Tab-separated table of C-alpha atoms and ligand atoms in Angstrom:
chain	number	residue	atom	x	y	z
A	1	MET	CA	16.698	-2.719	-27.077
A	2	GLU	CA	14.830	-4.919	-24.201
A	3	TYR	CA	11.407	-3.008	-22.680
A	4	TYR	CA	10.171	-3.623	-19.299
A	5	ALA	CA	6.663	-2.561	-18.162
A	6	GLY	CA	4.941	-2.287	-14.510
A	7	VAL	CA	1.608	-2.455	-13.716
A	8	ASP	CA	0.053	-0.914	-10.074
A	9	LEU	CA	-3.399	-2.467	-10.009
A	10	GLY	CA	-5.096	-0.834	-7.074
A	11	ALA	CA	-8.843	-0.598	-6.142
A	12	THR	CA	-9.294	2.973	-7.318
A	13	ASN	CA	-6.706	3.385	-10.184
A	14	THR	CA	-4.485	0.925	-12.560
A	15	ARG	CA	-1.233	2.491	-13.792
A	16	ALA	CA	1.367	1.333	-16.232
A	17	ALA	CA	5.113	2.368	-16.728
A	18	VAL	CA	7.315	1.365	-19.512
A	19	ALA	CA	11.040	1.487	-19.350
A	20	ASP	CA	14.256	0.714	-21.458
A	21	ALA	CA	16.905	-1.476	-20.359
A	22	THR	CA	18.730	1.283	-18.765
A	23	ALA	CA	15.888	1.555	-16.258
A	24	THR	CA	14.733	4.899	-17.687
A	25	VAL	CA	10.956	5.340	-17.578
A	26	ILE	CA	9.952	6.149	-21.294
A	27	GLY	CA	6.266	6.079	-21.091
A	28	ALA	CA	3.476	5.868	-18.588
A	29	ALA	CA	-0.614	6.010	-18.317
A	30	THR	CA	-3.414	5.494	-15.949
A	31	ARG	CA	-6.894	4.772	-15.822
A	32	SER	CA	-9.746	4.471	-13.569
A	33	THR	CA	-10.056	0.720	-12.195
A	34	PRO	CA	-13.647	-0.460	-13.321
A	35	GLN	CA	-15.821	-1.394	-10.419
A	36	GLY	CA	-17.624	-4.343	-12.445
A	37	PRO	CA	-19.227	-6.162	-13.927
A	38	THR	CA	-17.155	-8.703	-13.683
A	39	GLY	CA	-13.157	-9.093	-13.369
A	40	ILE	CA	-12.662	-9.542	-17.044
A	41	ALA	CA	-13.271	-5.745	-17.081
A	42	VAL	CA	-10.602	-5.139	-14.888
A	43	THR	CA	-8.052	-7.228	-16.810
A	44	GLU	CA	-9.190	-5.471	-19.917
A	45	THR	CA	-8.212	-2.403	-18.068
A	46	VAL	CA	-4.861	-3.894	-16.990
A	47	LEU	CA	-3.988	-4.743	-20.802
A	48	SER	CA	-5.280	-1.188	-22.060
A	49	VAL	CA	-3.156	0.645	-19.843
A	50	VAL	CA	-0.023	-1.367	-20.835
A	51	ARG	CA	-1.067	-0.663	-24.195
A	52	ASP	CA	-1.083	3.159	-23.290
A	53	ALA	CA	2.032	3.133	-21.844
A	54	CYS	CA	3.510	1.436	-24.841
A	55	GLU	CA	2.132	3.856	-27.200
A	56	GLU	CA	3.792	6.773	-24.958
A	57	ALA	CA	7.115	5.026	-25.158
A	58	GLY	CA	6.689	4.438	-28.997
A	59	ILE	CA	6.998	0.908	-28.870
A	60	ASP	CA	4.895	-2.219	-29.389
A	61	PRO	CA	3.839	-4.399	-26.520
A	62	SER	CA	5.432	-7.276	-27.925
A	63	SER	CA	8.959	-5.873	-27.343
A	64	ILE	CA	8.325	-5.961	-23.735
A	65	SER	CA	10.481	-8.643	-22.006
A	66	VAL	CA	9.232	-8.769	-18.577
A	67	VAL	CA	5.943	-7.414	-17.029
A	68	GLY	CA	5.909	-6.922	-13.354
A	69	VAL	CA	2.630	-6.298	-11.661
A	70	GLY	CA	2.058	-5.083	-7.977
A	71	SER	CA	-1.837	-5.548	-7.008
A	72	ILE	CA	-4.303	-5.755	-4.513
A	73	GLY	CA	-5.147	-8.940	-3.012
A	74	PRO	CA	-5.415	-11.625	-2.268
A	75	LEU	CA	-3.199	-13.312	-5.201
A	76	ASP	CA	-3.553	-16.804	-6.263
A	77	LEU	CA	0.312	-16.880	-7.620
A	78	ALA	CA	0.238	-20.337	-9.257
A	79	ALA	CA	-2.766	-19.473	-11.168
A	80	GLY	CA	-1.647	-15.820	-11.666
A	81	VAL	CA	-5.127	-14.321	-10.955
A	82	ILE	CA	-6.692	-12.227	-8.147
A	83	GLU	CA	-9.310	-14.445	-5.955
A	84	ASN	CA	-12.121	-11.938	-4.719
A	85	PRO	CA	-10.434	-8.861	-4.113
A	86	ALA	CA	-11.197	-7.324	-0.398
A	87	ASN	CA	-11.441	-3.916	-2.032
A	88	LEU	CA	-13.769	-4.495	-5.322
A	89	PRO	CA	-17.181	-5.044	-5.266
A	90	ASP	CA	-18.355	-8.528	-4.651
A	91	THR	CA	-19.597	-9.142	-8.287
A	92	ILE	CA	-15.669	-9.049	-9.082
A	93	ASP	CA	-14.676	-12.808	-7.951
A	94	ARG	CA	-11.772	-13.599	-10.104
A	95	ILE	CA	-9.071	-11.199	-12.184
A	96	PRO	CA	-7.094	-13.065	-14.748
A	97	LEU	CA	-3.636	-11.504	-14.750
A	98	SER	CA	-0.566	-13.284	-15.651
A	99	GLY	CA	-2.212	-15.408	-18.726
A	100	PRO	CA	-3.645	-12.256	-20.488
A	101	LEU	CA	-0.404	-10.268	-20.062
A	102	LYS	CA	1.823	-13.085	-21.306
A	103	SER	CA	-0.578	-12.998	-24.695
A	104	LEU	CA	-0.183	-9.311	-24.930
A	105	ILE	CA	3.641	-9.189	-24.876
A	106	GLY	CA	3.944	-12.955	-26.592
A	107	GLY	CA	6.250	-14.187	-23.950
A	108	ASP	CA	5.960	-16.096	-20.836
A	109	ARG	CA	7.728	-13.331	-18.121
A	110	VAL	CA	5.025	-12.030	-15.859
A	111	VAL	CA	6.186	-11.290	-12.113
A	112	LEU	CA	3.069	-10.964	-9.939
A	113	ARG	CA	3.520	-9.639	-6.237
A	114	ASN	CA	1.500	-8.073	-3.959
A	115	ASP	CA	1.440	-4.068	-3.718
A	116	ALA	CA	3.349	-3.740	-0.226
A	117	ASP	CA	6.093	-6.062	-1.343
A	118	THR	CA	6.101	-4.114	-4.936
A	119	GLY	CA	6.280	-0.799	-3.123
A	120	LEU	CA	9.236	-2.025	-1.137
A	121	LEU	CA	11.043	-2.866	-4.448
A	122	GLY	CA	9.966	0.642	-5.676
A	123	GLU	CA	11.866	2.222	-3.022
A	124	ARG	CA	14.954	-0.165	-3.196
A	125	PHE	CA	15.123	0.266	-6.941
A	126	TYR	CA	14.031	3.783	-7.346
A	127	GLY	CA	14.017	5.698	-3.998
A	128	GLU	CA	16.748	8.158	-2.583
A	129	TYR	CA	17.760	5.710	-0.013
A	130	ALA	CA	17.828	2.030	0.025
A	131	PRO	CA	19.612	0.346	2.977
A	132	ASP	CA	19.791	-3.447	2.863
A	133	ASP	CA	17.347	-3.484	6.043
A	134	MET	CA	14.137	-1.425	5.443
A	135	ILE	CA	10.409	-1.589	5.492
A	136	TYR	CA	7.707	-0.153	2.971
A	137	VAL	CA	4.488	0.151	5.017
A	138	THR	CA	1.219	1.015	3.016
A	139	ILE	CA	-1.749	2.771	4.756
A	140	SER	CA	-4.430	2.667	2.587
A	141	SER	CA	-7.751	0.580	2.199
A	142	GLY	CA	-5.653	-1.883	4.189
A	143	VAL	CA	-2.434	-1.957	6.163
A	144	GLY	CA	0.327	-3.804	4.674
A	145	ALA	CA	4.043	-4.020	4.701
A	146	GLY	CA	7.128	-5.371	2.284
A	147	VAL	CA	10.189	-6.052	4.463
A	148	ALA	CA	13.557	-6.546	3.800
A	149	VAL	CA	16.149	-7.503	5.920
A	150	ASP	CA	20.085	-8.202	4.706
A	151	GLY	CA	18.875	-7.053	1.318
A	152	SER	CA	16.220	-9.662	0.793
A	153	LEU	CA	12.626	-9.441	0.429
A	154	LEU	CA	10.809	-11.506	2.544
A	155	SER	CA	7.895	-13.218	0.742
A	156	GLY	CA	7.107	-16.429	2.869
A	157	TRP	CA	6.305	-19.656	0.852
A	158	ASP	CA	2.771	-18.555	-0.306
A	159	GLY	CA	3.903	-14.815	-0.547
A	160	ASN	CA	1.865	-13.694	2.474
A	161	ALA	CA	4.681	-12.655	4.798
A	162	GLY	CA	4.285	-8.834	5.566
A	163	GLU	CA	0.537	-8.903	6.336
A	164	ILE	CA	0.885	-6.743	9.158
A	165	GLY	CA	-2.574	-5.346	8.875
A	166	HIS	CA	-3.669	-8.354	10.565
A	167	MET	CA	-0.976	-8.067	13.332
A	168	LEU	CA	-2.803	-8.123	16.759
A	169	VAL	CA	-1.944	-4.600	18.445
A	170	ASP	CA	-4.914	-4.191	20.861
A	171	PRO	CA	-5.214	-7.756	23.023
A	172	ASP	CA	-8.351	-6.313	24.434
A	173	GLY	CA	-9.748	-6.375	20.668
A	174	MET	CA	-11.973	-3.402	20.874
A	175	MET	CA	-12.519	-3.321	16.878
A	176	THR	CA	-13.243	-6.325	14.714
A	177	CYS	CA	-11.281	-6.378	11.415
A	178	GLY	CA	-12.568	-6.937	8.058
A	179	CYS	CA	-11.024	-10.792	8.401
A	180	GLY	CA	-13.255	-11.368	11.425
A	181	ARG	CA	-10.629	-11.153	13.990
A	182	ASP	CA	-10.617	-8.436	16.751
A	183	GLY	CA	-7.717	-6.308	17.609
A	184	HIS	CA	-5.924	-6.040	14.489
A	185	TRP	CA	-3.803	-3.156	13.503
A	186	GLU	CA	-5.843	-2.321	10.357
A	187	ALA	CA	-9.269	-2.680	12.288
A	188	TYR	CA	-8.172	0.587	13.769
A	189	CYS	CA	-5.974	2.652	11.415
A	190	SER	CA	-6.960	1.798	7.224
A	191	GLY	CA	-9.124	4.034	5.502
A	192	ASN	CA	-11.983	1.913	5.362
A	193	ASN	CA	-11.790	1.219	9.004
A	194	ILE	CA	-10.847	4.523	10.687
A	195	PRO	CA	-14.889	5.901	10.400
A	196	LYS	CA	-16.319	2.729	12.010
A	197	TYR	CA	-13.311	3.169	14.858
A	198	ALA	CA	-14.445	6.815	15.059
A	199	GLN	CA	-18.154	5.909	15.760
A	200	GLN	CA	-17.070	3.222	18.284
A	201	LEU	CA	-14.916	5.966	20.186
A	202	TYR	CA	-17.866	8.137	20.182
A	203	GLU	CA	-19.926	5.599	21.764
A	204	GLN	CA	-17.502	5.660	24.584
A	205	HIS	CA	-16.564	8.936	24.599
A	206	PRO	CA	-18.979	11.435	23.212
A	207	MET	CA	-17.701	14.668	23.025
A	208	GLU	CA	-18.078	18.004	20.984
A	209	THR	CA	-18.187	17.506	17.266
A	210	ASP	CA	-18.936	18.635	13.826
A	211	LEU	CA	-18.779	15.204	12.494
A	212	PRO	CA	-22.336	13.511	11.537
A	213	LEU	CA	-21.999	10.980	14.627
A	214	SER	CA	-24.837	9.975	16.777
A	215	SER	CA	-24.746	7.776	20.017
A	216	THR	CA	-27.149	5.318	18.325
A	217	ALA	CA	-25.614	4.863	14.601
A	218	ASP	CA	-24.216	1.365	13.430
A	219	THR	CA	-20.580	1.049	12.863
A	220	ALA	CA	-21.465	-0.648	9.392
A	221	ASP	CA	-22.942	2.531	8.008
A	222	VAL	CA	-20.683	5.495	9.459
A	223	PRO	CA	-22.108	8.641	7.164
A	224	PHE	CA	-18.642	9.964	6.479
A	225	ASP	CA	-14.946	8.707	5.458
A	226	ALA	CA	-11.508	9.047	6.640
A	227	ALA	CA	-10.917	11.877	4.442
A	228	GLU	CA	-13.513	14.053	6.288
A	229	LEU	CA	-12.322	13.143	9.715
A	230	PHE	CA	-8.842	14.511	8.828
A	231	ALA	CA	-10.036	17.408	7.177
A	232	HIS	CA	-11.624	18.094	10.958
A	233	ALA	CA	-8.375	18.119	12.221
A	234	GLY	CA	-7.140	21.154	14.304
A	235	THR	CA	-10.707	22.411	14.643
A	236	ASP	CA	-12.514	19.589	15.941
A	237	PRO	CA	-11.822	18.080	19.507
A	238	PHE	CA	-13.368	14.685	18.460
A	239	ALA	CA	-11.456	14.561	15.275
A	240	ASP	CA	-8.398	15.287	16.968
A	241	TYR	CA	-9.064	12.541	19.474
A	242	VAL	CA	-9.440	9.921	17.113
A	243	ILE	CA	-6.134	10.897	15.175
A	244	GLU	CA	-4.372	10.642	18.493
A	245	ARG	CA	-5.786	7.297	18.829
A	246	ILE	CA	-4.718	6.203	15.551
A	247	GLY	CA	-1.506	7.463	16.400
A	248	LYS	CA	-1.099	5.247	18.933
A	249	TRP	CA	-2.112	2.229	17.316
A	250	ASN	CA	0.415	2.978	14.156
A	251	ALA	CA	3.014	3.267	16.728
A	252	VAL	CA	2.436	0.113	18.312
A	253	GLY	CA	2.456	-1.794	15.043
A	254	MET	CA	5.714	0.166	13.915
A	255	ALA	CA	7.554	-0.605	17.189
A	256	ASN	CA	6.623	-4.440	16.819
A	257	LEU	CA	7.913	-4.185	13.147
A	258	VAL	CA	11.295	-2.420	14.476
A	259	HIS	CA	11.634	-5.263	16.926
A	260	THR	CA	11.179	-7.763	14.761
A	261	TYR	CA	12.956	-6.570	11.795
A	262	ALA	CA	15.736	-3.965	12.729
A	263	PRO	CA	14.901	-1.621	9.941
A	264	LEU	CA	17.314	1.494	9.501
A	265	VAL	CA	14.465	3.106	7.762
A	266	ILE	CA	10.801	2.895	7.637
A	267	ASN	CA	9.034	4.607	4.196
A	268	VAL	CA	4.952	4.945	4.360
A	269	GLY	CA	2.948	5.177	1.352
A	270	GLY	CA	-0.502	4.460	0.722
A	271	ALA	CA	-3.450	7.036	0.368
A	272	VAL	CA	-4.079	7.507	4.196
A	273	ALA	CA	-0.344	8.278	4.767
A	274	LEU	CA	0.110	10.603	1.303
A	275	ASN	CA	-3.079	12.722	2.084
A	276	ASN	CA	-2.334	13.428	5.828
A	277	PRO	CA	1.453	12.914	6.261
A	278	GLU	CA	1.898	15.180	9.404
A	279	LEU	CA	-1.257	13.659	11.055
A	280	ILE	CA	-0.118	9.979	10.289
A	281	LEU	CA	3.632	10.148	10.990
A	282	ASP	CA	4.059	12.856	13.387
A	283	PRO	CA	2.379	10.859	16.111
A	284	ILE	CA	4.270	7.645	15.188
A	285	ASN	CA	7.764	9.242	15.458
A	286	GLU	CA	6.527	11.318	18.648
A	287	ARG	CA	5.696	7.880	20.095
A	288	LEU	CA	8.621	5.658	18.841
A	289	SER	CA	11.694	6.406	21.133
A	290	GLU	CA	9.659	5.814	24.079
A	291	MET	CA	8.554	2.373	22.942
A	292	VAL	CA	11.663	0.973	21.074
A	293	LEU	CA	14.489	-0.760	23.074
A	294	THR	CA	16.707	-0.769	19.764
A	295	ASN	CA	17.865	1.410	17.252
A	296	VAL	CA	14.795	3.721	16.511
A	297	PRO	CA	14.456	4.230	12.835
A	298	ASP	CA	13.093	7.237	10.773
A	299	VAL	CA	9.508	6.460	9.580
A	300	GLN	CA	9.067	8.907	6.846
A	301	LEU	CA	6.912	9.320	3.660
A	302	THR	CA	7.406	7.361	0.666
A	303	THR	CA	10.237	9.403	-1.487
A	304	LEU	CA	8.131	8.265	-4.458
A	305	SER	CA	4.775	9.500	-3.912
A	306	GLY	CA	1.828	7.951	-5.651
A	307	ASP	CA	4.469	6.424	-8.072
A	308	VAL	CA	5.698	4.055	-5.607
A	309	VAL	CA	3.754	0.789	-6.564
A	310	VAL	CA	4.407	1.248	-10.312
A	311	HIS	CA	7.978	1.704	-10.045
A	312	GLY	CA	8.211	-1.125	-7.733
A	313	ALA	CA	6.386	-3.020	-10.734
A	314	LEU	CA	8.957	-1.883	-13.082
A	315	ALA	CA	11.605	-2.692	-10.604
A	316	SER	CA	10.225	-6.085	-10.311
A	317	ALA	CA	10.483	-6.716	-13.924
A	318	LEU	CA	13.790	-5.319	-14.341
A	319	LEU	CA	15.382	-7.346	-11.676
A	320	ALA	CA	13.970	-10.537	-12.909
A	321	ASP	CA	16.298	-10.046	-15.944
A	322	GLY	CA	19.257	-9.331	-13.556
A	323	HIS	CA	19.214	-5.347	-13.603
A	324	THR	CA	20.313	-3.628	-10.571
A	325	ARG	CA	19.486	-0.275	-9.111
A	326	PRO	CA	20.895	2.574	-11.141
A	327	ASP	CA	23.495	4.957	-9.230
A	328	ASN	CA	21.181	7.986	-9.302
A	329	PRO	CA	17.785	6.467	-9.473
A	330	GLU	CA	16.014	9.850	-9.740
A	331	GLN	CA	17.130	10.526	-13.112
A	332	PHE	CA	15.492	7.586	-14.308
A	333	ARG	CA	12.058	8.242	-12.801
A	334	LYS	CA	9.246	9.577	-14.813
B	1	ZN	ZN1	-7.497	-8.995	10.414
């Protein structure tokens, strides 16, 4: 019997799942992603979580044929490592992945992809609806996409296709992105940047709020996070105003994706969307038909919840061995 493993390496949690050759998930495990001291600690956690999932599945890691990995970036695909991960502490400069995983399984088949491309593969292999033209968008610490056109995943020569978080949505460039450029989608809408955007909006439009904002605060150090802002929805006029503005920028970005790729559906995952589905998705769907000239797709929450990337990593491994989407994928999920 052949077995396959998938790993979702995120900034907060590292997850693994193991499937047999029918694509049925037979083991899974989760550990917290260490925040240091170095990248080796993260590598060790990846290996441990794969061992945990194998133990639950009752198999030895050496019986794994292929490991798929969906990871935070940036990735150096040739070296099989993450270099200077954007959303982990600065002491973590390099996380070796492919080499140590090959040693663990005693083989050389490790497929490394970014988490958004991996999420798309999860939807296409294990999701409820998998048309040839679809997009998976993650709204999390950052914003990214995996895009399928005519049934093909668009990766680009260096794997960086779909870096939509750095798409220009605001030509006036009120917000500066983490990448240093102005007006990028994720500078307004990612979990890391929403508090800074709220602070900037407050300086322009001070209004009644219970959030700890002041007109003299620095956007580098806003004393609340995105979750706290969303928790004030419906009771705090300023929070509602910020959420409305976030919806506008998300809709601009989604409309650009629709006109560029003509998807039949856009599935959205990532912690910001998963934790606030109506507050994120309703403002997008309300605006999209006014903004899109062509077919207006449904923008909906991923059908695989927080498991979308680990299922995508498994799909990545199964696809590498020629397996195809099961007829009734819900029966095969964990
Ligand atoms: Zn950017």
